[in-house]
Structures are given as structure tokens and as C-alpha cells.
Tab-separated table of C-alpha atoms in Angstrom:
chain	number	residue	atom	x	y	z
A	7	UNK	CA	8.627	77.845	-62.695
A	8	UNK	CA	5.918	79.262	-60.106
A	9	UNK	CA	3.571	82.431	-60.914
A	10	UNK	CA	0.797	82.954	-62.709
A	11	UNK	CA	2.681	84.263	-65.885
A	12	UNK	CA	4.537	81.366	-66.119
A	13	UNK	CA	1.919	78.550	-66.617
A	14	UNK	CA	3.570	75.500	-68.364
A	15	UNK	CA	1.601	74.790	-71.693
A	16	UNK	CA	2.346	71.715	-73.803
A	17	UNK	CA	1.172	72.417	-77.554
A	18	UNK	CA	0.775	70.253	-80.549
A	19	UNK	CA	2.814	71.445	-83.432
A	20	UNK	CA	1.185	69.925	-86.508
A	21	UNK	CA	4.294	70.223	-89.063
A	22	UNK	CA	2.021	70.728	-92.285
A	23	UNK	CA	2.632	73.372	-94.362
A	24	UNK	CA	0.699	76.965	-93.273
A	25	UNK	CA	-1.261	75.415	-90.343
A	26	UNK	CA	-0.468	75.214	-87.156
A	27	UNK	CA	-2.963	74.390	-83.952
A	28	UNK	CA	-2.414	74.893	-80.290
A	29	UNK	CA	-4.059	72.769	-77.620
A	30	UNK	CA	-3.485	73.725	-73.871
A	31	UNK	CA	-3.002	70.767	-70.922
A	32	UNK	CA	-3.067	71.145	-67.618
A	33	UNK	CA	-0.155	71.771	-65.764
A	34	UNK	CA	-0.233	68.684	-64.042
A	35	UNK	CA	-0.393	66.419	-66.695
A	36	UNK	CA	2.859	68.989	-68.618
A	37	UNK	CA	4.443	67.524	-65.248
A	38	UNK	CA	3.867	64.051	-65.951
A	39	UNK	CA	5.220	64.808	-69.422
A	40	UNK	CA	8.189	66.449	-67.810
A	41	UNK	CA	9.097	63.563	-65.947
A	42	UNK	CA	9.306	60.791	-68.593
A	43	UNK	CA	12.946	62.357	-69.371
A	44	UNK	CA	11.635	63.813	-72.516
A	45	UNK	CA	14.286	66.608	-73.465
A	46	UNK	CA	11.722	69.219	-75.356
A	47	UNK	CA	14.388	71.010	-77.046
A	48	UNK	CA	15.585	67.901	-78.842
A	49	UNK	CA	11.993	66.942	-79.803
A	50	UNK	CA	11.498	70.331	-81.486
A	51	UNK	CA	14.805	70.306	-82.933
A	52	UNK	CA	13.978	66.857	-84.578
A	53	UNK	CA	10.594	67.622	-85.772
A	54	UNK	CA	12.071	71.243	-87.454
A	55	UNK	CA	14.458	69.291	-89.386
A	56	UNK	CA	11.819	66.724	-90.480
A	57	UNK	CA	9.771	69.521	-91.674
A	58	UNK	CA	12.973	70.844	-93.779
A	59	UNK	CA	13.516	67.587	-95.366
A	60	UNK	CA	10.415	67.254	-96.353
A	61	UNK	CA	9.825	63.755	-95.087
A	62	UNK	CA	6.600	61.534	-95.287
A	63	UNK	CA	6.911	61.828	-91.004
A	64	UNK	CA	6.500	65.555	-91.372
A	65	UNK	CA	2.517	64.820	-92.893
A	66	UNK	CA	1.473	63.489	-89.889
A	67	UNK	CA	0.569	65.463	-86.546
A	68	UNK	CA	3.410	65.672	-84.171
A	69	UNK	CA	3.942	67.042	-80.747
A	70	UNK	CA	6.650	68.125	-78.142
A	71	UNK	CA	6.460	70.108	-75.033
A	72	UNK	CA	7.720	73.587	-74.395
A	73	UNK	CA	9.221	74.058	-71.147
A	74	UNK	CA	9.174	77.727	-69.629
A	75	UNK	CA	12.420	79.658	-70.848
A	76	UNK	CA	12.857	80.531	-67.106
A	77	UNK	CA	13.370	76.408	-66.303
A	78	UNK	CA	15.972	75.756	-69.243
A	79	UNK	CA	19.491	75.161	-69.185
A	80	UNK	CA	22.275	74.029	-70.908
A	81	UNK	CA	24.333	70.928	-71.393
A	82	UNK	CA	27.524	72.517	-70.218
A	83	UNK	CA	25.541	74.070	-66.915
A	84	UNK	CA	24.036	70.695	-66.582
A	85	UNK	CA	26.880	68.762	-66.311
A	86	UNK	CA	28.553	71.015	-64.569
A	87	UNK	CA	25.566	70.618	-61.837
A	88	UNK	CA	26.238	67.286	-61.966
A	89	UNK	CA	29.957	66.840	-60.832
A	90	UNK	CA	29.218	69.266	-58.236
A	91	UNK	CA	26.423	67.128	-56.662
A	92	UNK	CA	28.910	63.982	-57.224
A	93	UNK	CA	31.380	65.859	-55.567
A	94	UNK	CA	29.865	66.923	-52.613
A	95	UNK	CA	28.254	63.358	-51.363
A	96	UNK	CA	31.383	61.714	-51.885
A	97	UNK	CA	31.910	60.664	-48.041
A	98	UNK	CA	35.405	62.401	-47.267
A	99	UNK	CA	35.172	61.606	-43.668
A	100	UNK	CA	35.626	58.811	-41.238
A	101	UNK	CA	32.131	58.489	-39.986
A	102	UNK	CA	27.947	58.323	-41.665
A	103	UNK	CA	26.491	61.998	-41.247
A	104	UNK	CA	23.743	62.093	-39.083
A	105	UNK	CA	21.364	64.689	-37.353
A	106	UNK	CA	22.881	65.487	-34.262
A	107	UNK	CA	21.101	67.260	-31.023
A	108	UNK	CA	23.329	70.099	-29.613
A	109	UNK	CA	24.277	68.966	-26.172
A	110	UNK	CA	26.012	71.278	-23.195
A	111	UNK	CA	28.731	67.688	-23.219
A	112	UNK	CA	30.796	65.610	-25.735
A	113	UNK	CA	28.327	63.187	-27.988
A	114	UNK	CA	29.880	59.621	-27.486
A	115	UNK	CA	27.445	57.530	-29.223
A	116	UNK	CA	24.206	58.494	-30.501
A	117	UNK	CA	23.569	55.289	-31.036
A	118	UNK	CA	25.182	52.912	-28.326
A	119	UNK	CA	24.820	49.223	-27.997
A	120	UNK	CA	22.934	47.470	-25.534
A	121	UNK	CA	25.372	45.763	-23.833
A	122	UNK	CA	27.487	49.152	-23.985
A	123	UNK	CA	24.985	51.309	-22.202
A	124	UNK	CA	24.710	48.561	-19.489
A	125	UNK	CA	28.713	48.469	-19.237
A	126	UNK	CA	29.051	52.029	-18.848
A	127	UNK	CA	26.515	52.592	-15.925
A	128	UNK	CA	27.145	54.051	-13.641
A	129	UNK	CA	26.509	52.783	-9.675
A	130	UNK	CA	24.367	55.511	-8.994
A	131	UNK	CA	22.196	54.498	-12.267
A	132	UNK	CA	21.749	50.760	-10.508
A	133	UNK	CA	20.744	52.912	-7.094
A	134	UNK	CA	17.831	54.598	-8.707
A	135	UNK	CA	16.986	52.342	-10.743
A	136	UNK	CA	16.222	50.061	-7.837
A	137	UNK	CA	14.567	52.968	-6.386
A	138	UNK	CA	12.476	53.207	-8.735
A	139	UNK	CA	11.623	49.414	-9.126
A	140	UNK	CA	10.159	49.021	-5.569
A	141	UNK	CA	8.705	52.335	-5.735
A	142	UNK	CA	5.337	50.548	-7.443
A	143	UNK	CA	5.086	47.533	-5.062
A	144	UNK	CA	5.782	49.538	-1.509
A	145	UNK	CA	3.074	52.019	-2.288
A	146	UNK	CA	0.811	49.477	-2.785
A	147	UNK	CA	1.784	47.715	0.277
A	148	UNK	CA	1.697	51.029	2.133
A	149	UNK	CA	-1.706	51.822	0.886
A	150	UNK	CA	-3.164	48.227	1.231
A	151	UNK	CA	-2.199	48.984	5.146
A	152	UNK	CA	-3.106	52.359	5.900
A	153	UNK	CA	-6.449	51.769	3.859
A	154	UNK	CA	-7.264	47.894	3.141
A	155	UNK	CA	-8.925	46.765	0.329
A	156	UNK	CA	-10.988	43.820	2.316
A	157	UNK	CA	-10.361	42.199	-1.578
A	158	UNK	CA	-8.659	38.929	0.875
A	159	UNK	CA	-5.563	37.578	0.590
A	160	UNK	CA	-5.243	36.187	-2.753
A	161	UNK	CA	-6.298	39.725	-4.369
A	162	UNK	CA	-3.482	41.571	-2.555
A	163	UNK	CA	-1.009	38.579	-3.618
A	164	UNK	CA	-2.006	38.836	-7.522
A	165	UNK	CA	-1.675	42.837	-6.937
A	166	UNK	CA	1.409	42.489	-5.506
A	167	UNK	CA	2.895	40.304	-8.538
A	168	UNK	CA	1.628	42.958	-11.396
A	169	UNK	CA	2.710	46.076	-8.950
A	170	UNK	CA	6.630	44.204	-9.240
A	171	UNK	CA	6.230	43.601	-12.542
A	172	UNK	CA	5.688	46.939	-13.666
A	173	UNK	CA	7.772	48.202	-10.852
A	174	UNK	CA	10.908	46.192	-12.407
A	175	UNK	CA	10.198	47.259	-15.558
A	176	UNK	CA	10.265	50.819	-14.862
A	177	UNK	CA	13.017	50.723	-12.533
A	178	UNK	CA	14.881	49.076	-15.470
A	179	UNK	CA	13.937	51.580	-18.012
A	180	UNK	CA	15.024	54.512	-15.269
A	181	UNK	CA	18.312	52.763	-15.227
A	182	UNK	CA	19.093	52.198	-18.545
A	183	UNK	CA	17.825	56.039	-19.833
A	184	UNK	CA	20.080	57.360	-17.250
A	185	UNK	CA	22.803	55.301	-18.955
A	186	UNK	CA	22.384	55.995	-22.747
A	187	UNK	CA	21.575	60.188	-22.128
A	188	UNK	CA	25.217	60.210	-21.265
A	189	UNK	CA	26.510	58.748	-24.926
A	190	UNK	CA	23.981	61.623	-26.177
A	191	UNK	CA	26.064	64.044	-24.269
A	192	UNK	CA	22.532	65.302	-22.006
A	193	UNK	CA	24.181	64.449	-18.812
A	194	UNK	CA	27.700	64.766	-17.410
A	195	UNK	CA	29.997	62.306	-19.177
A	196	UNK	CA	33.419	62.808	-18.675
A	197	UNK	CA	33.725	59.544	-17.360
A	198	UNK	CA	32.388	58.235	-19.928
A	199	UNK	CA	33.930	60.239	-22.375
A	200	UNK	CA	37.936	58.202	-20.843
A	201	UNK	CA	35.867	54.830	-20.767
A	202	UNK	CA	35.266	55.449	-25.078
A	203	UNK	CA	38.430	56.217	-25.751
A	204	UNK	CA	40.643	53.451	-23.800
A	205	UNK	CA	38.248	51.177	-25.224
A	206	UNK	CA	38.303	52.038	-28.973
A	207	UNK	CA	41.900	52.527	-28.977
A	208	UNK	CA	42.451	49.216	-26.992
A	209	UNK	CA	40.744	47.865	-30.341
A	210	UNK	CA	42.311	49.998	-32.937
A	211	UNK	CA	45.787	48.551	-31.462
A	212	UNK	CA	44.234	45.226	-31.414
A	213	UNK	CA	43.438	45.442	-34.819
A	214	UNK	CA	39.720	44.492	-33.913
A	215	UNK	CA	36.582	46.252	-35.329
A	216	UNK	CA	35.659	49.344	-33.257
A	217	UNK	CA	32.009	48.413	-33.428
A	218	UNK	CA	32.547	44.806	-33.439
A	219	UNK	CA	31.294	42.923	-35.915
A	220	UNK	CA	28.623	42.398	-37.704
A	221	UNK	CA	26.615	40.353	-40.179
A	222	UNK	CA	24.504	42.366	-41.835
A	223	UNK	CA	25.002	44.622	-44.943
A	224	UNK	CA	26.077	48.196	-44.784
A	225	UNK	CA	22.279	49.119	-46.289
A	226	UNK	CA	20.505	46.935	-43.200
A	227	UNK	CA	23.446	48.045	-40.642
A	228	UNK	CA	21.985	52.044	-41.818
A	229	UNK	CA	17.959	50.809	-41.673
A	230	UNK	CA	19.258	49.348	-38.376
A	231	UNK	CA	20.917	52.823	-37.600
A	232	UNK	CA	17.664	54.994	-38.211
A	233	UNK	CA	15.710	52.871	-36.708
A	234	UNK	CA	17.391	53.175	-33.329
A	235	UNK	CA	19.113	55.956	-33.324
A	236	UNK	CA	18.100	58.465	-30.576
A	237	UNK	CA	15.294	55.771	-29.609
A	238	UNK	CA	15.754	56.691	-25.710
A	239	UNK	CA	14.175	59.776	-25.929
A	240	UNK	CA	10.687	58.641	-26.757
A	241	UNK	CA	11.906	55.213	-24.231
A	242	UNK	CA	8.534	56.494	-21.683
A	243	UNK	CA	6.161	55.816	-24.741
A	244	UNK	CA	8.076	53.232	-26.622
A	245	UNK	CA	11.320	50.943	-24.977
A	246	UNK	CA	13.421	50.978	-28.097
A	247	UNK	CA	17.138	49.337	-27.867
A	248	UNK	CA	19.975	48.790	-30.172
A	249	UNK	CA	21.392	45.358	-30.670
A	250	UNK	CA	22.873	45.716	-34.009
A	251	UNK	CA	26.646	45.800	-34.710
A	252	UNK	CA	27.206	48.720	-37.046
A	253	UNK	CA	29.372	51.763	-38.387
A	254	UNK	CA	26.572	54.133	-37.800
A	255	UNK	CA	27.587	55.998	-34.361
A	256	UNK	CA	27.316	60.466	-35.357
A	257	UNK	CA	30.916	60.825	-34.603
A	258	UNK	CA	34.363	61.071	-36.037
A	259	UNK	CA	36.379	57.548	-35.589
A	260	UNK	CA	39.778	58.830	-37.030
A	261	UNK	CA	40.560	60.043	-33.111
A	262	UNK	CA	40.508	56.769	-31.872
A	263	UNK	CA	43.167	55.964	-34.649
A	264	UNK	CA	44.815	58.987	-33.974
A	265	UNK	CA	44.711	58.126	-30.512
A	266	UNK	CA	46.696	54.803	-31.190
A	267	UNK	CA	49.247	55.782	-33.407
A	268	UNK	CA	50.441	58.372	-30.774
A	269	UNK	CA	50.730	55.677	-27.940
A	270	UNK	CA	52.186	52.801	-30.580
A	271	UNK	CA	54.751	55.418	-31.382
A	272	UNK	CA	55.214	56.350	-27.560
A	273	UNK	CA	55.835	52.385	-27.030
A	274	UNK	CA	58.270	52.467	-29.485
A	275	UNK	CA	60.662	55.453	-28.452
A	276	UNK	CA	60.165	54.048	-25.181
A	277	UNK	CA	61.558	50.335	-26.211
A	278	UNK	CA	64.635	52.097	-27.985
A	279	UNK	CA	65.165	54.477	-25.549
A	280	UNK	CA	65.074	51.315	-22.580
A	281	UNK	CA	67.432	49.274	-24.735
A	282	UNK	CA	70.535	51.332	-26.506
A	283	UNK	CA	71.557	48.694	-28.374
A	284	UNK	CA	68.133	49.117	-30.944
């Protein structure tokens, strides 16, 4: 459908014996035209057999549009087209599909929870991100004594305050982007990585939602999703965090079930082989 030899033309066909008259469009407006869902070998087919018959219809000026030969195909093809497309979005896995970053370690989450990035920190994470929160203020103290302002005491005190408060919010920030890049698998995670798993399969055997639970449709849990998803990356320009319970997590859940059926069915050879009488 692109090149200049193909331009699409739609033409009036006036149906009246010996005369026929040809008025071109432009292309966009044979667009439009093709997007109403009018099927232009149908329409022609119709308004030949009119003509046949002889009908009163067949007196009066008519139209349909010709789509380029190149662009037509047939019903068989078509539906065949179709089943395939059905086919392949059918979900046949155990988690959403989502754009994934290659990372040098295991992706846990691309997506964690609040509360689940704070759980999994690390104590080095809570060492700089105190660091990092009295960074701010002790500069400004050092600076105010090396080099005083002379702006008296209540300047230096109202400093101070917005100095901590920035200071904490950073040093927070620090912390928790530490946290999160190792569910995106940036940072060394192994620990991490045993932390997942005892916890989802603690749930699986539990019989308790891996996620948790949540109130809001599977549509709003996936706006939810998008909008978070990756959100620490840009967290310098714009703090972003996930507190939304949903499905919507880039990897494959079936291990976790996996996981549990192999340690339910070591607990049971273990029971039977403890008691002979089972």
C-alpha cells in the first residue's frame, strides 16, 4: 500500500447504461472510507448484480471504493489471520509480560511493594542512608563555622531545620533506591534472591495470595502496574513508590509453586518414613 504507483483512488461507478464517470479523492479521505468497515468487494459485487437485474436502484448514481489489488485478501486468509492472533495472546503462562531490563543478577520484582523493599534492606542500606541524611545539615554547620554567615542566631536555626529536612529526605531516598535496584537485579541479590523464595513458598503452602491481596480490579491492579513499574530509576527527579497489591511482578510465579510441592512432598515421605505404621 506505499509507492507512488500505488495511490488509493475511490471512484464513483454510476451503474447507467454506457456511461461511466471517475472522480479521484484524496488518499486521506479513501482512508477514512477504509476505516468505516466498508468491505469494497462486496459493495461492487452488490451494485453489479443490481445493474443485471435491472432494478429501479441501478438508475441512480452509486459508489464503492476500490482498494489496491496489492492490500486484498481473502476470507479464508483472513480468518486464518485471525485465530493466529487469538492464539498467540492467549496468556499460557503464570505471570503478565512485561518489558524487562537485562540485568548481570536474577530479576525478583520489577515492581516490589513498599513495605517489601523496606523489609528486604539491607543494614548497610540503613548505614548510608543515614550517611547521607546528615550529610546536608553537617556541611552547613561546618561551613556556618569555618565561614559565618553573621545572618544571627535565628537564621542559622531556620537553616538548620530546611538543611535536615532535605537531608532526611535524601538520605531516605538513598536508602530505599539501594533497596528496590536489588528486586531489579542491578545490584548483588542473592540474598535477596533466598529471602523471595522462603517467603512466597511460605504462602503458597499457606494457601495465602503471593502478592497479598487486593481490592482493586485486574484492569486498575495493571494501570497500577505501569504506573509504577521501574519508577526507581527516574526516583532523583521524581520519588515514585508502589503501594498497590497486584499480580503484575515481570516474573514467572509457577517456581514458587513448584517450590512447595517439592517440600510438601518431602514432609510427607518424611512423616511415613518417621512412622512405619502409615
Amino acid at each position: 500500500m506505499v509507492g507512488a504507483s500505488r495511490v488509493k483512488q475511490c471512484k464513483w461507478l454510476w451503474l447507467a447504461p454506457q456511461r461511466t464517470s471517475h472522480i479521484e479523492f484524496p488518499p486521506r479521505l479513501v482512508d477514512m472510507i477504509f476505516a468505516s468497515g466498508i468491505n469494497p468487494l462486496l459493495e461492487l459485487q452488490r451494485l453489479g448484480s443490481s445493474k443485471l437485474q435491472g432494478t429501479s436502484q441501478s438508475r441512480r448514481p452509486q459508489f464503492a471504493c476500490l482498494r489496491p489489488p496489492c492490500s486484498t485478501t481473502t476470507t479464508t486468509e483472513t480468518a486464518g489471520q485471525a485465530q493466529s492472533v487469538t492464539m498467540s495472546t492467549t496468556p499460557g503462562n503464570t505471570y503478565t509480560i512485561s518489558k524487562q531490563i537485562k540485568t548481570e543478577y536474577p530479576l525478583i520484582d520489577n515492581d516490589p511493594h513498599f513495605k517489601r523493599v523496606i523489609r528486604y534492606a539491607r543494614p548497610s542500606d540503613y548505614v548510608h542512608g543515614i550517611v547521607a541524611a546528615a550529610a546536608g545539615p553537617s556541611l552547613l554547620y561546618a561551613m556556618e563555622r569555618f565561614a559565618p554567615s553573621y545572618v544571627g542566631k535565628g537564621g542559622v536555626a531556620q537553616t538548620m531545620r530546611l538543611g535536615g529536612a532535605m537531608g532526611l529526605c535524601g538520605g531516605f531516598i538513598y536508602f530505599y533506591q539501594r533497596s528496590i535496584l536489588r528486586f531489579y537485579g542491578m545490584s548483588e541479590n542473592a540474598r535477596e534472591v533466598q529471602m523471595d523464595m522462603r517467603e512466597m513458598v511460605d504462602k503458597v503452602k499457606r494457601g495465602e495470595p503471593i502478592y497479598g491481596e487486593s481490592q482493586l480490579t485486574p484492569a486498575m491492579q495493571g494501570v497500577a502496574a505501569r504506573q509504577s513499574r521501574y519508577s526507581a530509576l527516574f526516583m532523583a527527579v521524581l520519588p515514585w513508590f508502589n503501594f498497590v497489591n497486584h499480580s503484575q511482578h515481570g516474573v514467572d510465579t509457577a517456581k514458587y509453586y513448584r517450590q512447595a510441592e517439592r517440600e510438601l512432598e518431602a514432609e510427607r515421605l518424611a512423616r511415613e518414613g518417621g512412622n512405619p505404621s502409615q
